[in-house]
């Protein structure tokens, strides 16, 4: 395994592992986004899961300022 592959492996593990630290509102929304793909979590590639998480994180963070209104 190259150093670059090792770095990518650690990055993927860190990104996916961080989902467990998110609040229930975030993980519920992320689960809806995953369900919308028509795939189960186990059927997603690592890259697909990471991309969905990045996209949903942006959507979730953009929504936060409007929640208290």
mmCIF file of C-alpha atoms in Angstrom:
data_model
loop_
_atom_site.group_PDB
_atom_site.id
_atom_site.type_symbol
_atom_site.label_atom_id
_atom_site.label_comp_id
_atom_site.label_asym_id
_atom_site.label_seq_id
_atom_site.Cartn_x
_atom_site.Cartn_y
_atom_site.Cartn_z
ATOM 1 C CA UNK A 1 0.000 0.000 0.000
ATOM 2 C CA UNK A 2 1.369 3.372 -0.972
ATOM 3 C CA UNK A 3 1.541 6.301 1.418
ATOM 4 C CA UNK A 4 -1.227 7.981 -0.621
ATOM 5 C CA UNK A 5 -3.471 4.911 -0.296
ATOM 6 C CA UNK A 6 -2.770 4.829 3.426
ATOM 7 C CA UNK A 7 -3.673 8.509 3.742
ATOM 8 C CA UNK A 8 -6.919 7.969 1.800
ATOM 9 C CA UNK A 9 -7.801 4.981 3.982
ATOM 10 C CA UNK A 10 -7.360 6.999 7.169
ATOM 11 C CA UNK A 11 -9.325 9.908 5.684
ATOM 12 C CA UNK A 12 -12.216 7.603 4.734
ATOM 13 C CA UNK A 13 -12.252 5.944 8.145
ATOM 14 C CA UNK A 14 -12.169 9.301 9.917
ATOM 15 C CA UNK A 15 -14.946 10.759 7.769
ATOM 16 C CA UNK A 16 -17.241 7.770 8.122
ATOM 17 C CA UNK A 17 -16.445 7.320 11.810
ATOM 18 C CA UNK A 18 -17.342 10.948 12.508
ATOM 19 C CA UNK A 19 -20.950 10.223 11.515
ATOM 20 C CA UNK A 20 -21.335 8.337 14.807
ATOM 21 C CA UNK A 21 -20.552 11.557 16.685
ATOM 22 C CA UNK A 22 -23.285 13.560 14.933
ATOM 23 C CA UNK A 23 -26.614 14.374 16.542
ATOM 24 C CA UNK A 24 -29.783 12.399 15.843
ATOM 25 C CA UNK A 25 -31.193 15.129 13.588
ATOM 26 C CA UNK A 26 -28.174 14.949 11.318
ATOM 27 C CA UNK A 27 -28.050 11.164 11.168
ATOM 28 C CA UNK A 28 -31.794 10.942 10.493
ATOM 29 C CA UNK A 29 -31.446 13.336 7.566
ATOM 30 C CA UNK A 30 -28.379 11.525 6.305
ATOM 31 C CA UNK A 31 -30.272 8.232 6.485
ATOM 32 C CA UNK A 32 -33.063 9.770 4.364
ATOM 33 C CA UNK A 33 -30.482 10.889 1.783
ATOM 34 C CA UNK A 34 -29.013 7.402 1.691
ATOM 35 C CA UNK A 35 -32.475 5.837 1.330
ATOM 36 C CA UNK A 36 -33.180 8.189 -1.578
ATOM 37 C CA UNK A 37 -30.327 6.545 -3.486
ATOM 38 C CA UNK A 38 -32.258 3.285 -3.504
ATOM 39 C CA UNK A 39 -29.289 1.507 -1.943
ATOM 40 C CA UNK A 40 -28.769 0.247 1.571
ATOM 41 C CA UNK A 41 -25.813 1.551 3.548
ATOM 42 C CA UNK A 42 -24.035 -1.750 2.952
ATOM 43 C CA UNK A 43 -24.474 -1.450 -0.802
ATOM 44 C CA UNK A 44 -22.875 1.992 -1.021
ATOM 45 C CA UNK A 45 -19.233 2.294 -1.921
ATOM 46 C CA UNK A 46 -17.040 4.126 0.539
ATOM 47 C CA UNK A 47 -16.782 7.013 -1.931
ATOM 48 C CA UNK A 48 -20.559 7.169 -2.350
ATOM 49 C CA UNK A 49 -21.113 7.308 1.408
ATOM 50 C CA UNK A 50 -18.477 9.988 1.838
ATOM 51 C CA UNK A 51 -19.964 12.081 -0.992
ATOM 52 C CA UNK A 52 -23.493 11.794 0.406
ATOM 53 C CA UNK A 53 -22.186 12.817 3.842
ATOM 54 C CA UNK A 54 -20.313 15.842 2.447
ATOM 55 C CA UNK A 55 -23.340 16.939 0.406
ATOM 56 C CA UNK A 56 -25.751 16.483 3.300
ATOM 57 C CA UNK A 57 -23.434 18.262 5.743
ATOM 58 C CA UNK A 58 -23.546 21.338 3.499
ATOM 59 C CA UNK A 59 -27.330 21.113 3.207
ATOM 60 C CA UNK A 60 -27.720 20.623 6.963
ATOM 61 C CA UNK A 61 -25.406 23.507 7.852
ATOM 62 C CA UNK A 62 -27.163 25.816 5.371
ATOM 63 C CA UNK A 63 -30.474 24.950 7.046
ATOM 64 C CA UNK A 64 -29.321 25.620 10.644
ATOM 65 C CA UNK A 65 -29.755 29.433 10.697
ATOM 66 C CA UNK A 66 -33.418 29.077 9.704
ATOM 67 C CA UNK A 67 -34.405 26.475 12.311
ATOM 68 C CA UNK A 68 -34.850 28.929 15.164
ATOM 69 C CA UNK A 69 -37.169 31.264 13.281
#
